[in-house]
C-alpha cells in the first residue's frame, strides 16, 4: 500500500469515473476482467489510479467509443509494440475516418433534401446506399476518369526502386504507378478500388498498411503513392513497409515546412480548411525516420496527367469541374459548404481576372514546388 504522498498522486475510482464520464460499476468491471487494474489503494481500501493507469484507461475508452469490443481492446492495449503515442495516432486516424464518413453522409443527405425540395425522390437503391458501407468509397468511383499515372513522376518512383525485382504496392488503389517490368503485389483495403483494378493488374490483397500480412523482408522494395494521408496511423504503416522490404519508396506531402499553406494558391486563397485536414499530420522528419531514409522534392509539371489535389496549379478552371473534385478526397473531407464557397469564389475571380492578376507569375513556370516529396530508404 502506498504512503500518503504516493496516494495523493493517484485518483480514486469515483474521481476517475466522474472525469471519464463512466460509471464506477464500469471501472470495477474493467478491474475484474484485467482490462484496467488500478495499481494502488487508498488507506480506506478504495481503488486508486496512477498516471499510467489513467493513460491505459483513456486508450480503452477511446477504442470503446469507436465501437471496439472488449476483447479487441484488450489485444490492442496489451500489444507491447504499441506505445501511448502510437495509440493516440491510431485513435486520431480512426476518428478522422469516422469524421470523413460523417461528412460524406451529411453531403448525401443535403443532396437528397435539395432533391426533395424540388419534388425529386431518391430511388430505393439510393436511399439504402445513404447509410451503406459503400458510401465513403463512392469517392473512389471517380478515380479512373481523372487519376492516371503521370509518367514524369512515375519515372522518379521507378528509378528510386533501384534493382528491386519484387515490389509491394501499399495502398495501391486502382494500380497507378505500378511498374510493369517487376513482380508486383498490391495491398488495398477498399473494395471499390480493388474492383477497379484493370485486367492483368498485379494480384491485390485486402489489408491495411498498419498490419501488412507478410513476413519480414518478404520483398525487395515497398512503395506507396499518394496514400499515406488516408492511413489511420501513418507512422505505423511506414514502419510496416520498412519491416517487409529492404527498400522503401513513398510519394507523399510535406505539411511541416513553415508557410506550407501559402505554397498553393488554392489553399491560400480559397480553401483554408485544408489546414485542418492535416492537423497532427506527422512531420516530414518523423516520416523519414520511420523508414530510415531521406526526402526529395518532386516538382509538379504544369500538364500533370494525374489529377491529384495540386495537379491543376496552372489550370485553375479544372477545379470548377465536379468530376475533377470528386476524384480528390480533400473536397469531400472539407464538406459541401467549404467546397461550394471555394468554387464560387474561384469562378468569380477567374471571370473578373483577379486570379490571373494574383497568380501572374505562374504562367512562366513549367513545374511548381508545392510540397510533394519522395521518401526513399
Short mmCIF file of C-alpha atoms in Angstrom, two decimals:
data_model
loop_
_atom_site.label_atom_id
_atom_site.label_comp_id
_atom_site.label_asym_id
_atom_site.label_seq_id
_atom_site.Cartn_x
_atom_site.Cartn_y
_atom_site.Cartn_z
CA UNK A 1 0.00 0.00 0.00
CA UNK A 2 1.44 3.43 -0.92
CA UNK A 3 2.29 6.03 1.64
CA UNK A 4 0.29 9.24 1.99
CA UNK A 5 2.32 11.23 -0.54
CA UNK A 6 2.01 8.42 -3.11
CA UNK A 7 -1.76 8.20 -2.63
CA UNK A 8 -2.07 11.94 -3.28
CA UNK A 9 -0.61 11.34 -6.75
CA UNK A 10 -3.35 8.84 -7.58
CA UNK A 11 -7.03 9.31 -8.42
CA UNK A 12 -9.81 7.47 -6.65
CA UNK A 13 -12.23 5.36 -8.64
CA UNK A 14 -15.00 7.86 -8.01
CA UNK A 15 -12.94 10.75 -9.30
CA UNK A 16 -11.85 8.78 -12.37
CA UNK A 17 -15.45 7.81 -13.10
CA UNK A 18 -16.51 11.45 -12.81
CA UNK A 19 -13.75 12.73 -15.10
CA UNK A 20 -14.14 9.97 -17.69
CA UNK A 21 -17.93 10.07 -17.80
CA UNK A 22 -18.37 6.38 -16.98
CA UNK A 23 -19.90 4.57 -14.03
CA UNK A 24 -17.96 3.20 -11.09
CA UNK A 25 -19.50 -0.17 -11.96
CA UNK A 26 -17.84 0.01 -15.39
CA UNK A 27 -14.45 0.68 -13.80
CA UNK A 28 -14.98 -2.21 -11.38
CA UNK A 29 -15.78 -4.46 -14.34
CA UNK A 30 -12.62 -3.41 -16.17
CA UNK A 31 -10.70 -4.22 -13.00
CA UNK A 32 -12.33 -7.65 -12.64
CA UNK A 33 -11.54 -8.71 -16.21
CA UNK A 34 -7.99 -7.36 -16.02
CA UNK A 35 -8.51 -4.67 -18.67
CA UNK A 36 -7.62 -1.70 -16.44
CA UNK A 37 -6.48 -2.63 -12.95
CA UNK A 38 -5.80 0.25 -10.52
CA UNK A 39 -2.24 -0.05 -9.30
CA UNK A 40 -2.90 1.29 -5.78
CA UNK A 41 -5.42 1.50 -2.96
CA UNK A 42 -6.18 4.29 -0.54
CA UNK A 43 -5.85 3.66 3.20
CA UNK A 44 -9.60 3.18 3.25
CA UNK A 45 -9.32 0.40 0.68
CA UNK A 46 -10.62 2.28 -2.35
CA UNK A 47 -9.17 1.68 -5.78
CA UNK A 48 -6.67 4.36 -6.85
CA UNK A 49 -5.35 5.04 -10.35
CA UNK A 50 -1.83 6.12 -11.23
CA UNK A 51 -0.95 8.24 -14.27
CA UNK A 52 -0.10 5.06 -16.19
CA UNK A 53 -3.44 3.52 -15.20
CA UNK A 54 -5.27 6.61 -16.43
CA UNK A 55 -3.35 6.53 -19.71
CA UNK A 56 -4.40 2.92 -20.29
CA UNK A 57 -8.00 3.73 -19.36
CA UNK A 58 -8.01 6.61 -21.82
CA UNK A 59 -6.95 4.21 -24.58
CA UNK A 60 -9.59 1.68 -23.57
CA UNK A 61 -12.35 4.30 -23.54
CA UNK A 62 -11.18 5.72 -26.85
CA UNK A 63 -11.40 2.36 -28.59
CA UNK A 64 -14.63 1.52 -26.78
CA UNK A 65 -16.32 4.68 -28.02
CA UNK A 66 -15.25 3.81 -31.53
CA UNK A 67 -17.21 0.57 -31.26
CA UNK A 68 -14.46 -1.94 -30.48
CA UNK A 69 -15.33 -4.96 -28.34
CA UNK A 70 -13.57 -5.51 -25.02
CA UNK A 71 -11.59 -8.49 -26.32
CA UNK A 72 -10.39 -6.48 -29.30
CA UNK A 73 -9.46 -3.60 -27.00
CA UNK A 74 -7.52 -5.89 -24.68
CA UNK A 75 -5.45 -7.16 -27.60
CA UNK A 76 -4.77 -3.59 -28.75
CA UNK A 77 -3.73 -2.10 -25.42
CA UNK A 78 -1.67 -5.16 -24.46
CA UNK A 79 0.39 -5.00 -27.65
CA UNK A 80 3.97 -4.46 -26.41
CA UNK A 81 4.98 -2.95 -29.76
CA UNK A 82 2.50 -0.06 -29.45
CA UNK A 83 3.24 2.81 -27.08
CA UNK A 84 0.97 5.64 -25.90
CA UNK A 85 1.89 7.90 -28.83
CA UNK A 86 1.12 5.14 -31.32
CA UNK A 87 -2.28 4.58 -29.66
CA UNK A 88 -3.03 8.30 -29.88
CA UNK A 89 -2.12 8.38 -33.56
CA UNK A 90 -4.25 5.31 -34.24
CA UNK A 91 -7.22 6.75 -32.34
CA UNK A 92 -6.83 10.02 -34.18
CA UNK A 93 -6.79 8.23 -37.51
CA UNK A 94 -9.90 6.23 -36.66
CA UNK A 95 -11.70 9.37 -35.51
CA UNK A 96 -10.72 11.19 -38.70
CA UNK A 97 -12.08 8.30 -40.74
CA UNK A 98 -15.35 8.44 -38.80
CA UNK A 99 -15.49 12.21 -39.31
CA UNK A 100 -14.89 11.79 -43.03
CA UNK A 101 -17.64 9.21 -43.31
CA UNK A 102 -19.99 11.53 -41.43
CA UNK A 103 -19.10 14.41 -43.75
CA UNK A 104 -19.94 12.30 -46.80
CA UNK A 105 -23.22 11.19 -45.24
CA UNK A 106 -24.19 14.77 -44.43
CA UNK A 107 -23.40 15.79 -48.01
CA UNK A 108 -25.54 12.92 -49.32
CA UNK A 109 -28.41 13.93 -47.05
CA UNK A 110 -28.07 17.55 -48.20
CA UNK A 111 -28.33 16.43 -51.82
CA UNK A 112 -31.44 14.36 -51.09
CA UNK A 113 -33.04 17.25 -49.19
CA UNK A 114 -32.38 19.53 -52.14
CA UNK A 115 -33.98 16.95 -54.41
CA UNK A 116 -37.00 16.60 -52.14
CA UNK A 117 -37.44 20.37 -52.15
CA UNK A 118 -37.72 20.15 -55.94
CA UNK A 119 -40.13 17.24 -55.77
CA UNK A 120 -37.50 14.63 -56.66
CA UNK A 121 -37.46 11.46 -54.59
CA UNK A 122 -34.36 9.28 -54.45
CA UNK A 123 -34.62 5.73 -55.75
CA UNK A 124 -34.87 2.91 -53.19
CA UNK A 125 -31.31 1.87 -54.09
CA UNK A 126 -30.00 5.40 -53.48
CA UNK A 127 -31.83 5.61 -50.17
CA UNK A 128 -30.24 2.39 -48.95
CA UNK A 129 -26.78 3.46 -50.11
CA UNK A 130 -27.07 6.58 -47.97
CA UNK A 131 -26.09 4.65 -44.85
CA UNK A 132 -24.46 1.67 -46.52
CA UNK A 133 -20.77 0.80 -46.03
CA UNK A 134 -20.02 1.69 -49.64
CA UNK A 135 -20.96 5.36 -49.23
CA UNK A 136 -17.49 6.64 -48.31
CA UNK A 137 -15.97 4.55 -51.07
CA UNK A 138 -18.04 6.34 -53.70
CA UNK A 139 -15.16 8.82 -53.87
CA UNK A 140 -13.11 6.05 -55.43
CA UNK A 141 -15.56 5.52 -58.29
CA UNK A 142 -14.45 8.83 -59.82
CA UNK A 143 -10.76 7.91 -59.90
CA UNK A 144 -10.47 6.27 -63.35
CA UNK A 145 -11.65 9.43 -65.14
CA UNK A 146 -9.03 11.83 -63.77
CA UNK A 147 -6.46 9.84 -61.76
CA UNK A 148 -3.85 8.41 -64.11
CA UNK A 149 -0.14 7.69 -63.96
CA UNK A 150 1.93 10.82 -64.54
CA UNK A 151 4.96 9.46 -66.45
CA UNK A 152 7.46 12.02 -65.13
CA UNK A 153 6.57 11.26 -61.51
CA UNK A 154 6.44 7.54 -62.30
CA UNK A 155 10.00 7.72 -63.63
CA UNK A 156 11.18 9.17 -60.30
CA UNK A 157 9.41 6.45 -58.34
CA UNK A 158 10.61 3.58 -60.52
CA UNK A 159 14.15 4.89 -60.51
CA UNK A 160 14.05 5.01 -56.69
CA UNK A 161 13.03 1.33 -56.65
CA UNK A 162 16.53 0.57 -57.91
CA UNK A 163 17.20 -3.05 -58.79
CA UNK A 164 14.21 -4.39 -56.85
CA UNK A 165 12.54 -7.29 -58.63
CA UNK A 166 9.74 -7.92 -56.14
CA UNK A 167 7.69 -4.87 -55.15
CA UNK A 168 4.85 -4.43 -52.66
CA UNK A 169 2.50 -1.55 -53.53
CA UNK A 170 0.79 -0.43 -50.30
CA UNK A 171 -2.49 1.48 -50.59
CA UNK A 172 -2.37 0.55 -54.26
CA UNK A 173 -5.77 1.88 -55.30
CA UNK A 174 -6.52 1.14 -58.94
CA UNK A 175 -2.88 0.38 -59.75
CA UNK A 176 -1.44 3.68 -60.94
CA UNK A 177 2.36 3.85 -60.80
CA UNK A 178 2.83 0.08 -60.50
CA UNK A 179 5.92 -0.86 -62.56
CA UNK A 180 5.15 -3.35 -65.32
CA UNK A 181 8.66 -4.82 -65.53
CA UNK A 182 8.75 -6.17 -61.95
CA UNK A 183 6.85 -8.69 -59.86
CA UNK A 184 4.28 -6.56 -58.00
CA UNK A 185 1.96 -7.49 -55.15
CA UNK A 186 -0.67 -4.89 -54.25
CA UNK A 187 -2.34 -4.13 -50.91
CA UNK A 188 -5.59 -2.15 -50.89
CA UNK A 189 -8.30 -2.06 -48.16
CA UNK A 190 -11.06 -0.53 -50.35
CA UNK A 191 -13.28 -2.98 -52.21
CA UNK A 192 -14.27 -0.22 -54.64
CA UNK A 193 -10.65 0.44 -55.54
CA UNK A 194 -9.83 -3.25 -55.84
CA UNK A 195 -12.78 -3.74 -58.19
CA UNK A 196 -11.48 -1.01 -60.49
CA UNK A 197 -8.04 -2.53 -60.97
CA UNK A 198 -7.62 -3.33 -64.67
CA UNK A 199 -7.46 -6.82 -66.09
CA UNK A 200 -3.94 -8.15 -65.84
CA UNK A 201 -3.05 -5.92 -62.88
CA UNK A 202 -0.91 -7.27 -60.07
CA UNK A 203 -2.62 -9.55 -57.53
CA UNK A 204 -4.19 -7.49 -54.77
CA UNK A 205 -4.57 -8.33 -51.08
CA UNK A 206 -7.30 -6.76 -48.92
CA UNK A 207 -5.36 -5.31 -45.98
CA UNK A 208 -4.32 -2.05 -44.31
CA UNK A 209 -0.84 -0.57 -44.22
CA UNK A 210 -0.55 -0.83 -40.44
CA UNK A 211 -0.75 -4.65 -40.43
CA UNK A 212 0.80 -5.99 -43.63
CA UNK A 213 0.19 -9.77 -43.81
CA UNK A 214 3.73 -10.65 -44.89
CA UNK A 215 6.85 -11.90 -43.10
CA UNK A 216 9.87 -9.67 -42.53
CA UNK A 217 11.90 -8.84 -45.67
CA UNK A 218 9.39 -10.53 -48.00
CA UNK A 219 10.02 -8.02 -50.79
CA UNK A 220 12.93 -6.25 -52.39
CA UNK A 221 11.00 -2.96 -52.17
CA UNK A 222 7.75 -1.49 -50.87
CA UNK A 223 6.14 1.57 -52.46
CA UNK A 224 3.22 3.83 -51.55
CA UNK A 225 1.89 6.59 -53.81
CA UNK A 226 -0.46 9.39 -52.67
CA UNK A 227 -1.98 7.18 -49.99
CA UNK A 228 -0.26 7.81 -46.64
CA UNK A 229 -2.74 10.60 -45.75
CA UNK A 230 -5.54 8.00 -45.84
CA UNK A 231 -3.91 5.69 -43.31
CA UNK A 232 -5.25 5.70 -39.72
CA UNK A 233 -1.69 5.51 -38.37
CA UNK A 234 0.81 6.76 -40.99
CA UNK A 235 3.96 6.11 -38.97
CA UNK A 236 2.89 2.56 -38.12
CA UNK A 237 2.22 1.93 -41.80
CA UNK A 238 5.62 3.28 -42.80
CA UNK A 239 7.34 1.14 -40.19
CA UNK A 240 5.48 -1.89 -41.57
CA UNK A 241 6.78 -1.10 -45.05
CA UNK A 242 10.30 -0.95 -43.63
CA UNK A 243 9.72 -4.31 -41.93
CA UNK A 244 8.61 -6.22 -45.03
CA UNK A 245 11.04 -4.73 -47.55
CA UNK A 246 14.72 -3.82 -47.78
CA UNK A 247 13.92 -0.65 -49.79
CA UNK A 248 11.04 1.79 -49.27
CA UNK A 249 9.75 4.47 -51.67
CA UNK A 250 6.89 6.77 -50.66
CA UNK A 251 5.28 9.62 -52.62
CA UNK A 252 3.62 11.93 -50.09
CA UNK A 253 3.15 15.50 -48.87
CA UNK A 254 5.13 17.76 -46.56
CA UNK A 255 2.88 19.77 -44.26
CA UNK A 256 5.56 20.70 -41.77
CA UNK A 257 7.56 23.39 -43.56
CA UNK A 258 6.89 26.95 -42.39
CA UNK A 259 4.29 28.65 -44.58
CA UNK A 260 3.25 25.39 -46.25
CA UNK A 261 -0.38 26.51 -46.56
CA UNK A 262 0.74 29.52 -48.60
CA UNK A 263 2.56 27.45 -51.22
CA UNK A 264 -0.57 26.71 -53.22
CA UNK A 265 -2.98 29.44 -54.25
CA UNK A 266 -5.97 27.11 -53.85
CA UNK A 267 -5.36 26.55 -50.12
CA UNK A 268 -4.08 30.08 -49.55
CA UNK A 269 -6.95 31.98 -51.17
CA UNK A 270 -9.92 29.65 -51.38
CA UNK A 271 -9.70 26.61 -49.13
CA UNK A 272 -8.04 27.40 -45.77
CA UNK A 273 -9.93 24.40 -44.33
CA UNK A 274 -7.22 22.25 -45.89
CA UNK A 275 -5.02 23.07 -42.91
CA UNK A 276 -7.45 21.37 -40.55
CA UNK A 277 -7.28 18.15 -42.55
CA UNK A 278 -3.56 17.85 -41.82
CA UNK A 279 -3.62 18.95 -38.19
CA UNK A 280 -1.47 16.48 -36.31
CA UNK A 281 -0.09 15.04 -39.55
CA UNK A 282 3.38 13.53 -38.93
CA UNK A 283 6.25 15.81 -39.82
CA UNK A 284 8.45 15.03 -42.79
CA UNK A 285 11.24 14.26 -40.32
CA UNK A 286 9.02 11.76 -38.47
CA UNK A 287 8.09 10.03 -41.72
CA UNK A 288 11.65 9.80 -42.97
CA UNK A 289 12.76 8.46 -39.58
CA UNK A 290 10.02 5.81 -39.69
CA UNK A 291 11.63 4.31 -42.80
CA UNK A 292 15.20 5.37 -42.06
CA UNK A 293 15.52 7.33 -45.27
CA UNK A 294 15.65 10.75 -46.90
CA UNK A 295 13.20 13.13 -48.57
CA UNK A 296 13.47 14.55 -52.07
CA UNK A 297 11.26 17.32 -53.55
CA UNK A 298 9.07 16.40 -56.51
CA UNK A 299 8.03 19.24 -58.80
CA UNK A 300 4.58 19.06 -60.40
CA UNK A 301 4.56 19.64 -64.17
CA UNK A 302 2.00 22.15 -65.40
CA UNK A 303 0.29 19.50 -67.54
CA UNK A 304 0.33 16.76 -64.88
CA UNK A 305 -1.76 13.79 -66.06
CA UNK A 306 -2.61 12.59 -62.56
CA UNK A 307 -5.46 14.69 -61.21
CA UNK A 308 -4.44 14.78 -57.54
CA UNK A 309 -5.24 17.86 -55.46
CA UNK A 310 -2.34 20.10 -56.56
CA UNK A 311 -2.12 18.83 -60.16
CA UNK A 312 -4.02 21.71 -61.79
CA UNK A 313 -1.99 24.52 -60.26
CA UNK A 314 -1.63 26.24 -63.67
CA UNK A 315 -5.08 25.16 -64.92
CA UNK A 316 -7.43 26.69 -62.35
CA UNK A 317 -10.57 26.11 -64.45
CA UNK A 318 -10.18 22.39 -63.75
CA UNK A 319 -11.22 22.89 -60.13
CA UNK A 320 -14.64 24.07 -61.34
CA UNK A 321 -15.23 20.59 -62.77
CA UNK A 322 -17.27 18.40 -60.43
CA UNK A 323 -15.67 15.25 -61.84
CA UNK A 324 -12.19 16.54 -61.07
CA UNK A 325 -13.12 17.38 -57.49
CA UNK A 326 -14.90 14.09 -56.82
CA UNK A 327 -11.71 12.15 -57.50
CA UNK A 328 -9.89 14.04 -54.73
CA UNK A 329 -10.79 13.20 -51.13
CA UNK A 330 -9.91 16.72 -49.90
CA UNK A 331 -13.13 18.15 -51.31
CA UNK A 332 -15.33 15.61 -49.58
CA UNK A 333 -13.46 15.97 -46.31
CA UNK A 334 -13.79 19.76 -46.08
CA UNK A 335 -17.55 19.44 -46.54
CA UNK A 336 -20.04 20.78 -49.10
CA UNK A 337 -20.23 24.33 -47.72
CA UNK A 338 -16.49 24.95 -47.88
CA UNK A 339 -16.31 23.31 -51.29
CA UNK A 340 -19.13 25.40 -52.73
CA UNK A 341 -17.72 28.64 -51.31
CA UNK A 342 -14.27 27.88 -52.74
CA UNK A 343 -15.67 27.00 -56.15
CA UNK A 344 -17.91 30.07 -56.28
CA UNK A 345 -15.09 32.42 -55.28
CA UNK A 346 -12.68 30.85 -57.75
CA UNK A 347 -15.23 31.10 -60.55
CA UNK A 348 -15.77 34.79 -59.76
CA UNK A 349 -12.03 35.51 -59.66
CA UNK A 350 -11.43 33.72 -62.96
CA UNK A 351 -14.26 35.67 -64.57
CA UNK A 352 -13.07 39.04 -63.25
CA UNK A 353 -9.38 38.41 -63.95
CA UNK A 354 -8.42 38.63 -60.26
CA UNK A 355 -6.99 35.11 -60.27
CA UNK A 356 -4.80 35.85 -63.29
CA UNK A 357 -3.54 39.08 -61.74
CA UNK A 358 -2.83 37.48 -58.38
CA UNK A 359 -1.02 34.49 -59.91
CA UNK A 360 0.56 36.02 -63.00
CA UNK A 361 4.00 34.59 -62.14
CA UNK A 362 2.72 31.02 -62.57
CA UNK A 363 2.29 31.34 -66.34
CA UNK A 364 6.05 31.27 -66.90
CA UNK A 365 6.57 28.09 -64.84
CA UNK A 366 6.73 24.62 -66.37
CA UNK A 367 6.76 22.93 -62.95
CA UNK A 368 5.94 24.00 -59.40
CA UNK A 369 7.20 23.06 -55.94
CA UNK A 370 4.04 22.54 -53.90
CA UNK A 371 5.23 20.27 -51.12
CA UNK A 372 5.18 16.87 -52.81
CA UNK A 373 8.01 14.66 -51.58
CA UNK A 374 9.57 11.33 -52.44
CA UNK A 375 10.78 9.46 -49.36
CA UNK A 376 13.44 6.90 -50.14
CA UNK A 377 15.13 4.38 -47.84
#
